[in-house]
Short mmCIF file of C-alpha atoms in Angstrom, two decimals:
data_model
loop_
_atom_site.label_atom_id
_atom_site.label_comp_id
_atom_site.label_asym_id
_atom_site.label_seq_id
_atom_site.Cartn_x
_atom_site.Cartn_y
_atom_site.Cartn_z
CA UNK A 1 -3.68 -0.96 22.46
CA UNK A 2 -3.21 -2.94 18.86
CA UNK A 3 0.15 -3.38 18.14
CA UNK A 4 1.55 -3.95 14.91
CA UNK A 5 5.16 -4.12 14.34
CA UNK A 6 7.46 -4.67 11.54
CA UNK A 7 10.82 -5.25 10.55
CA UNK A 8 13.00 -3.93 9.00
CA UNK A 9 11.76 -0.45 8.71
CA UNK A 10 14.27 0.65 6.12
CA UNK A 11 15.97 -1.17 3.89
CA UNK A 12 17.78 -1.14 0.14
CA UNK A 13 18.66 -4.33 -2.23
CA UNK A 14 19.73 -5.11 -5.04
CA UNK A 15 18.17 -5.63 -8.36
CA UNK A 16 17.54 -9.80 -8.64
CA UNK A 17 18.23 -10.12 -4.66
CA UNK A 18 15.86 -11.49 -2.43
CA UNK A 19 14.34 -9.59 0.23
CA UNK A 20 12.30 -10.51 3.13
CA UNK A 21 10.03 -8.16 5.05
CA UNK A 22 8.54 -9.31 8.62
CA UNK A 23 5.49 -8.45 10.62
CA UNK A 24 4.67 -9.44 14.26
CA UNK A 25 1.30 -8.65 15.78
CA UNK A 26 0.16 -8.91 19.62
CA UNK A 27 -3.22 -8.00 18.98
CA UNK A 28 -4.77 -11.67 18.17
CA UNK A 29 -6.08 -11.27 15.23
CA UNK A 30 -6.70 -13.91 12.94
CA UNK A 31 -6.41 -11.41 9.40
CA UNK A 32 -2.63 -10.44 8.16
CA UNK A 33 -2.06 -8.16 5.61
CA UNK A 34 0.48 -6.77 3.56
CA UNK A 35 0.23 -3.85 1.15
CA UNK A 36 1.99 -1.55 -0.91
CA UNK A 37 1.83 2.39 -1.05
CA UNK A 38 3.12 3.68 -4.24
CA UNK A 39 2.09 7.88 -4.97
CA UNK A 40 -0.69 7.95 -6.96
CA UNK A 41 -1.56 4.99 -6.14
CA UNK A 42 -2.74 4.45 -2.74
CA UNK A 43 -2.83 1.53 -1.18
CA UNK A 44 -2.87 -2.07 -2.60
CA UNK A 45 -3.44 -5.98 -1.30
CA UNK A 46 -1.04 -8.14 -1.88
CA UNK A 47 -1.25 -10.89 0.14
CA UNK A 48 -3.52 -11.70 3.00
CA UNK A 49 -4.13 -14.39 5.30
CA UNK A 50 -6.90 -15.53 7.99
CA UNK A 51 -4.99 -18.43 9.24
CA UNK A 52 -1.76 -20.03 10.14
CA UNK A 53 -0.20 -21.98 7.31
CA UNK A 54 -2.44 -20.21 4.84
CA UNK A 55 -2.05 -17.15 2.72
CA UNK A 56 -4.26 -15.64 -0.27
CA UNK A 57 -3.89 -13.94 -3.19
CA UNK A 58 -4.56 -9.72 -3.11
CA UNK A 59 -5.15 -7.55 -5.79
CA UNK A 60 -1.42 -7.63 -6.50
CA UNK A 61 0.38 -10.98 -6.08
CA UNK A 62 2.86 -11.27 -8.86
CA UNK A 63 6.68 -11.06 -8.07
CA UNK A 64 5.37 -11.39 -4.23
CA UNK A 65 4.93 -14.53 -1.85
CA UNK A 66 3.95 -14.78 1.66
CA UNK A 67 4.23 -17.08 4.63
CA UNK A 68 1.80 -17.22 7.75
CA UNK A 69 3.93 -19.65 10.52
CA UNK A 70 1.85 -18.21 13.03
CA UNK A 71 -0.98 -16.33 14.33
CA UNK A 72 1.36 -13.84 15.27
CA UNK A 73 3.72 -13.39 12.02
CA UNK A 74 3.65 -12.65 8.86
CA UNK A 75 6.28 -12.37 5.99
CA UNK A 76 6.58 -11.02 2.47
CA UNK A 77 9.11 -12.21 0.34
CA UNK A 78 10.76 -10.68 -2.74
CA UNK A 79 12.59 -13.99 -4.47
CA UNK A 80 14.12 -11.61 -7.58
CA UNK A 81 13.76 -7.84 -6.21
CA UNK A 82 12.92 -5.56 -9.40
CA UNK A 83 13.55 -1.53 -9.69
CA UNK A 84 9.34 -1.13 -9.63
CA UNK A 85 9.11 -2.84 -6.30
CA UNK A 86 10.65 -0.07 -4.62
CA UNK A 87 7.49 1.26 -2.45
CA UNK A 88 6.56 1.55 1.11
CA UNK A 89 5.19 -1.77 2.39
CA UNK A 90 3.01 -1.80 5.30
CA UNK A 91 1.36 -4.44 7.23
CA UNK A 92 -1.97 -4.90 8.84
CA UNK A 93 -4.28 -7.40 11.24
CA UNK A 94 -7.96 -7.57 11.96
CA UNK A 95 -9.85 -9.38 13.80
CA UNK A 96 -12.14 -12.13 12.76
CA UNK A 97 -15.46 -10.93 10.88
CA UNK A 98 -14.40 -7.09 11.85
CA UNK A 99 -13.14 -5.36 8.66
CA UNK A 100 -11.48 -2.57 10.99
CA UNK A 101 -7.79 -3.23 10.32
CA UNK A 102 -4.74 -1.91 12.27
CA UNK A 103 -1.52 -0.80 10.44
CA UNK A 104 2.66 -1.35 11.03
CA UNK A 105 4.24 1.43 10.97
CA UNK A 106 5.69 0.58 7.14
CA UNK A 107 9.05 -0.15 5.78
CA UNK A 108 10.33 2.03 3.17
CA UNK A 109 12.16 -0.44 0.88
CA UNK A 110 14.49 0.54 -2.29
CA UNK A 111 15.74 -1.57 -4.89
CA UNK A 112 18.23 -0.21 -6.59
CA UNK B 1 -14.51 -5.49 -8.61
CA UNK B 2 -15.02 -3.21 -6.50
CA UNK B 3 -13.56 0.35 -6.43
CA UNK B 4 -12.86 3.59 -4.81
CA UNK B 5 -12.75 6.45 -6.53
CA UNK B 6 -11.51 10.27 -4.40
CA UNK B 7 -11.80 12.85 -6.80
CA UNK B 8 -8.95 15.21 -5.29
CA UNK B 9 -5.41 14.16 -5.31
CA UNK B 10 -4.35 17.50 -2.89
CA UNK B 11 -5.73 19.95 -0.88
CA UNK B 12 -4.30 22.58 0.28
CA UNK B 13 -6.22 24.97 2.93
CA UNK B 14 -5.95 27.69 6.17
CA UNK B 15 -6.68 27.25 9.12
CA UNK B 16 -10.84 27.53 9.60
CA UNK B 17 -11.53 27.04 6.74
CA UNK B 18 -14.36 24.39 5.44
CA UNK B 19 -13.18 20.44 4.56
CA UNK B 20 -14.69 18.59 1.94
CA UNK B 21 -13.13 15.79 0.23
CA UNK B 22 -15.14 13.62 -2.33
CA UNK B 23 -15.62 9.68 -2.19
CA UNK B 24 -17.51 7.74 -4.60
CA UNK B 25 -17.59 3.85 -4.89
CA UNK B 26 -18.54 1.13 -6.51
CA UNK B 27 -19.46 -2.63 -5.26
CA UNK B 28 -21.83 -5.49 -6.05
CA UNK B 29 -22.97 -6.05 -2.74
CA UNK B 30 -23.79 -4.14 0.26
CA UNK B 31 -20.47 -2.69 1.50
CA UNK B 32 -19.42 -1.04 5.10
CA UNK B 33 -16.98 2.55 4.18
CA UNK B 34 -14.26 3.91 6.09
CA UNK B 35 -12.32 7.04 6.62
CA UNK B 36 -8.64 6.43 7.35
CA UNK B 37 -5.98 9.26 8.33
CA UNK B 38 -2.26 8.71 7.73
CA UNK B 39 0.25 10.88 9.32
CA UNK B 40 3.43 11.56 8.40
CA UNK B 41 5.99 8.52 9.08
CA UNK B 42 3.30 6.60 10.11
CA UNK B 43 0.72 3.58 8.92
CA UNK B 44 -2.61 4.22 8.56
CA UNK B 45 -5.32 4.33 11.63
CA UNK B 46 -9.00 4.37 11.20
CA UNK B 47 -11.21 7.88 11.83
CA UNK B 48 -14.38 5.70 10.95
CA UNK B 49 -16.78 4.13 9.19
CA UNK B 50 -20.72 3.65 8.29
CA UNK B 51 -22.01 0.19 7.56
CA UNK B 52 -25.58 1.00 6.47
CA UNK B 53 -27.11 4.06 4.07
CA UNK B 54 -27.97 7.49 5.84
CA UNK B 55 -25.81 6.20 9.00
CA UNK B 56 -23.21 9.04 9.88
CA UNK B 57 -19.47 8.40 10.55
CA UNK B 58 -17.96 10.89 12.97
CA UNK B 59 -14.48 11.47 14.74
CA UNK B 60 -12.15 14.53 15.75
CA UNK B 61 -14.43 16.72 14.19
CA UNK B 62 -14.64 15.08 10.68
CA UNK B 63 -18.23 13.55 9.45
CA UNK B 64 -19.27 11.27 6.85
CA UNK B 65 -22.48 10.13 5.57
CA UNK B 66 -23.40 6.71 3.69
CA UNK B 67 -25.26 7.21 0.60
CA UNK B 68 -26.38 4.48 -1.19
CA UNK B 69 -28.57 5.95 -3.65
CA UNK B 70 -25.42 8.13 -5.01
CA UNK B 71 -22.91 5.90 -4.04
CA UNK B 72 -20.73 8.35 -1.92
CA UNK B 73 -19.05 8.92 1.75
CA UNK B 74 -17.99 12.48 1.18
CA UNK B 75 -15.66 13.40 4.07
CA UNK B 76 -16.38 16.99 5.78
CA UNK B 77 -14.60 19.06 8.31
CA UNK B 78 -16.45 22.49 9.58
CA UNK B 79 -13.27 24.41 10.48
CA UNK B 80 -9.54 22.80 9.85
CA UNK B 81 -6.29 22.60 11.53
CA UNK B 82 -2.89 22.87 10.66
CA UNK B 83 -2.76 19.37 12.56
CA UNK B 84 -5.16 17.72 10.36
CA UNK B 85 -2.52 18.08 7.38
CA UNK B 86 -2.23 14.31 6.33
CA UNK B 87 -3.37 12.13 4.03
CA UNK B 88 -7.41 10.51 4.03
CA UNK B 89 -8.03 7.63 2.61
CA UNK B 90 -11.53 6.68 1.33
CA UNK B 91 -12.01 2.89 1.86
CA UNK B 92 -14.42 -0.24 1.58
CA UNK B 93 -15.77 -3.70 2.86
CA UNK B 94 -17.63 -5.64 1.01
CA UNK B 95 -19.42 -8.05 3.45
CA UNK B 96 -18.51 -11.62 1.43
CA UNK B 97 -14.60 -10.43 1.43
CA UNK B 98 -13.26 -11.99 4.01
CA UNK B 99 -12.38 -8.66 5.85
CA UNK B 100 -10.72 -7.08 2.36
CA UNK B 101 -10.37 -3.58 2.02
CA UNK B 102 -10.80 -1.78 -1.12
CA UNK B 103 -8.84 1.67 -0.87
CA UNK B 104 -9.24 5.10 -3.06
CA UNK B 105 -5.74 6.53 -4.41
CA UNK B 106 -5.89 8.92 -1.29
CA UNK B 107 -5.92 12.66 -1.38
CA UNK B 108 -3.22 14.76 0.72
CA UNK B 109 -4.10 17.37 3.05
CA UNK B 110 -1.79 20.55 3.51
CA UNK B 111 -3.07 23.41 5.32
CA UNK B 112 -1.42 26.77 6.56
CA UNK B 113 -1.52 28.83 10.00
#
């Protein structure tokens, strides 16, 4: 069974902190992702990476960066947290050349 | 770029009745579509997907059909359940995207015993 996982799964900041938002996958996949869910919205890229040591650009990138140490992990960092990042964040792998991805189970962040 | 476009934001249904939930999209090349389901608390997990026109997605009960020459993936459900209440997502692949997905907005599910 795929298993995403991420951490934390809750958690509030202040405005102008940073904030730091972890994924760990056992599934070895080479594709990371990390989205946001907004209402109304659905969900959007952000970041993405198919390698170690390399991340891309989503949809969304501004106010966001990423780091890929590892096959296995995956972070998204807020350097100045701002009100309209508040959101539900979730994560995602797939596998090389398969487009079927498998989700975290989200982390409800609030930036107050 | 490419797009996803579900016309319904929320349904709301009883029990037996008929499913359909529209999904239209646009891409410049030649993309594979998915159905995703997302249940309460939890991320979203795949129902299925089509990667070629006239091919049929089906899972649990729900159906799909790739249509190229109307650009749609119109998700259908003969008789609902007050445990499919959740929210579908519409979604797509374009083959040269290095395994991106393109998502609609979603459209929520509710339906009543």
């Amino acid at each position: 069974e795929a298993a995403v996982t991420q951490s934390p799964r809750s958690k509030v900041a202040v405005t102008g902190g940073k904030v730091t938002l972890s994924c760990h996958q056992t599934n070895n996949h080479d594709y990371m992702y990390w989205y946001r869910q907004d209402t109304g919205h659905g969900l959007r890229l952000i970041h993405y990476s198919y390698v170690a040591d390399s991340t891309e650009k989503g949809d969304i990138p501004d106010g966001y960066k990423a780091s890929r140490p590892s096959q296995e992990n995956f972070s998204l960092i807020l350097e100045l947290a701002s009100l309209s990042q508040t959101a539900v964040y979730f994560c995602a792998s797939s596998g090389q050349g398969r487009a079927e991805q498998f989700f975290g189970p989200g982390t409800r962040l609030t930036v107050l | 770029g490419d797009s996803v476009t579900q016309t319904e934001g929320q349904v709301a249904l009883s029990e037996e009745d008929f499913l359909t939930i529209h999904c239209n999209y646009s891409a410049s090349g030649y993309p594979t579509l998915f159905w995703y389901v997302q249940y309460p608390g939890e991320g979203p997990q795949l129902l299925f997907r089509a990667s070629r026109d006239k091919e049929k997605g089906s899972s649990r009960g729900f159906e799909a059909t790739y249509d190229k020459g109307t650009t749609s993936f119109h998700l259908r459900k003969a008789s609902v359940q007050e445990s499919d209440s959740a929210v579908y997502y519409c979604a797509l692949s374009d083959r040269g995207s290095n395994a991106k997905l393109t998502f609609g907005k979603g459209t929520k599910l509710s339906v009543k015993s």
